PDB file of C-alpha atoms in Angstrom:
ATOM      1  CA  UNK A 138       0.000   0.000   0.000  1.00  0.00           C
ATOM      2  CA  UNK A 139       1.094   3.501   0.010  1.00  0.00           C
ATOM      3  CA  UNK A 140       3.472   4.836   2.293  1.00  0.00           C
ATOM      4  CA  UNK A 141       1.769   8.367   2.619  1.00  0.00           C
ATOM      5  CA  UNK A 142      -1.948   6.659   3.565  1.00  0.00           C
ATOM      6  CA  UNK A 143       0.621   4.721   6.496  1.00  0.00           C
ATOM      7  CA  UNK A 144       1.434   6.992   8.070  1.00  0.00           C
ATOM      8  CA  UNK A 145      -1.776   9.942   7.497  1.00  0.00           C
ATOM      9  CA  UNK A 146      -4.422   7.340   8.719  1.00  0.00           C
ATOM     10  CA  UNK A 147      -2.432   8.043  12.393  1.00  0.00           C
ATOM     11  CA  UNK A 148      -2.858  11.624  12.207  1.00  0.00           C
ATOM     12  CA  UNK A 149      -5.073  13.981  13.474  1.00  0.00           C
ATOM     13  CA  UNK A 150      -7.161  15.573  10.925  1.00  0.00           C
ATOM     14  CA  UNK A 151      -5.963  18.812  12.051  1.00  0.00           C
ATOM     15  CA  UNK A 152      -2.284  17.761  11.207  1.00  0.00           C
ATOM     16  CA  UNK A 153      -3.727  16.837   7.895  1.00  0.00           C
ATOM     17  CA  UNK A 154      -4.907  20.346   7.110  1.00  0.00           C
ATOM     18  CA  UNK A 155      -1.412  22.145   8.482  1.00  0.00           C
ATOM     19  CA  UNK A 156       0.828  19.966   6.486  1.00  0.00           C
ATOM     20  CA  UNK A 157      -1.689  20.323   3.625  1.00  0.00           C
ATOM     21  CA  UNK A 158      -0.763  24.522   4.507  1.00  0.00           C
ATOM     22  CA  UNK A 159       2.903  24.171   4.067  1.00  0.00           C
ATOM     23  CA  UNK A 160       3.353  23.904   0.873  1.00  0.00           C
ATOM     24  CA  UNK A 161       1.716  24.086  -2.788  1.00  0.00           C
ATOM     25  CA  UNK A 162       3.133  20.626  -3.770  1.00  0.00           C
ATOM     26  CA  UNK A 163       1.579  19.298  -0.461  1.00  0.00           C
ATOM     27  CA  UNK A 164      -1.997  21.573  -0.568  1.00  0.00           C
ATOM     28  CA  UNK A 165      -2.625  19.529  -4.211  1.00  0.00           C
ATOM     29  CA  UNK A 166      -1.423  15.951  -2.624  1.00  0.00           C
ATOM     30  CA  UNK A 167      -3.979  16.381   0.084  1.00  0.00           C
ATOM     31  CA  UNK A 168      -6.952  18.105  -1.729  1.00  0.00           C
ATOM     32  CA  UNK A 169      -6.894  15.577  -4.811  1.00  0.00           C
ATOM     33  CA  UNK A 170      -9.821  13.114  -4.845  1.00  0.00           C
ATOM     34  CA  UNK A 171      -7.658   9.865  -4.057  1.00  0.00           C
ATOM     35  CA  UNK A 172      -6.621  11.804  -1.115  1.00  0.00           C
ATOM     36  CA  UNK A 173     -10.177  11.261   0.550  1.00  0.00           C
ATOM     37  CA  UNK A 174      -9.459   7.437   1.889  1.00  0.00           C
ATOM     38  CA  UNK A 175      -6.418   9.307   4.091  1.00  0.00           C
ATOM     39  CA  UNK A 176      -8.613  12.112   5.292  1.00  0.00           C
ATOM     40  CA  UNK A 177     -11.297   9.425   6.293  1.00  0.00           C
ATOM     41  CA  UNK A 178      -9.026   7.480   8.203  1.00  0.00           C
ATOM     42  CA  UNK A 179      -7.970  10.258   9.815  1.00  0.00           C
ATOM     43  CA  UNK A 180     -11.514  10.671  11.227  1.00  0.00           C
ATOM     44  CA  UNK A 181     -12.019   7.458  12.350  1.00  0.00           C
ATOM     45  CA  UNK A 182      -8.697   7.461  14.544  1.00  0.00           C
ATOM     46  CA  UNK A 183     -10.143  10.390  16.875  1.00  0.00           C
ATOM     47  CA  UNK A 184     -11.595   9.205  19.854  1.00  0.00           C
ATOM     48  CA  UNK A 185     -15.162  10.284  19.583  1.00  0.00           C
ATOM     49  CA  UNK A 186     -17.028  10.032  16.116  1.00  0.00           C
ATOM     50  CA  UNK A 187     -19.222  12.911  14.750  1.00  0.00           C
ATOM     51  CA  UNK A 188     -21.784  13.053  12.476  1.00  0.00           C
ATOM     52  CA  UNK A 189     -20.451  13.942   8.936  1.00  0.00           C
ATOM     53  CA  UNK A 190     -22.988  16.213   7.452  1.00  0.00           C
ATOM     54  CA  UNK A 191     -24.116  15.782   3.379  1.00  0.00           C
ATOM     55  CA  UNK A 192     -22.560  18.168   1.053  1.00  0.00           C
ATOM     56  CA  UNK A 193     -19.168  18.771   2.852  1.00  0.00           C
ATOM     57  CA  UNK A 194     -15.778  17.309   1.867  1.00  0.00           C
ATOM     58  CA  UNK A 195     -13.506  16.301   4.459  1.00  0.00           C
ATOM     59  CA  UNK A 196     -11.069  18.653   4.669  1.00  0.00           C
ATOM     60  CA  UNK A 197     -13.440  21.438   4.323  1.00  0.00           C
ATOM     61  CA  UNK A 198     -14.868  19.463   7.580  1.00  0.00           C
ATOM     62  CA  UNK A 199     -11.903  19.034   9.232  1.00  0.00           C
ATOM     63  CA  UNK A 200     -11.311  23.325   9.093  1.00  0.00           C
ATOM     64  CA  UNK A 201     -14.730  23.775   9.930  1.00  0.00           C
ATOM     65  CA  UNK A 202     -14.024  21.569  12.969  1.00  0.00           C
ATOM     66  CA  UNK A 203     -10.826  22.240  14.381  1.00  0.00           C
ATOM     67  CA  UNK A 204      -9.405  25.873  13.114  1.00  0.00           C
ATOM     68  CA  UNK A 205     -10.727  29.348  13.330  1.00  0.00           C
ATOM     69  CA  UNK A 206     -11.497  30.007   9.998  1.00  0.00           C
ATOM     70  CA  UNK A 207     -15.163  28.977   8.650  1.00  0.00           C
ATOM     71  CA  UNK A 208     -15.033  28.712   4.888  1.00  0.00           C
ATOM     72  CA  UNK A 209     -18.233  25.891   4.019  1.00  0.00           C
TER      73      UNK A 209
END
């Protein structure tokens, strides 16, 4: 399997969207369609599960969720 998905599926999906922040190269990696599986794993490893609403993709989820900024 990938490497990448590995190691992301262990990571907050907070530390998804700042490493998705640091870099162009690493914004398109993480916003790309294929990208989703990693995102949803990423959900799954918090401890408590939320509701994911219709309409939303994850990372715009994961910003809604855990940063300051409101852009959905």
């Amino acid at each position: 399997t990938d490497p990448s998905a590995k190691i992301t599926r262990h990571m907050h999906p907070q530390d998804l969207l700042n490493l998705s922040w640091s870099s162009k190269s690493l914004h398109k990696f993480f916003m790309r369609k294929s990208s989703k599986i990693m995102w949803k794993q990423s959900f799954r490893s918090l401890p408590y599960q939320l509701p994911f609403p219709d309409g939303i993709i994850e990372p715009a989820w994961a910003m809604l969720l855990f940063t300051k900024f409101c852009t959905v």
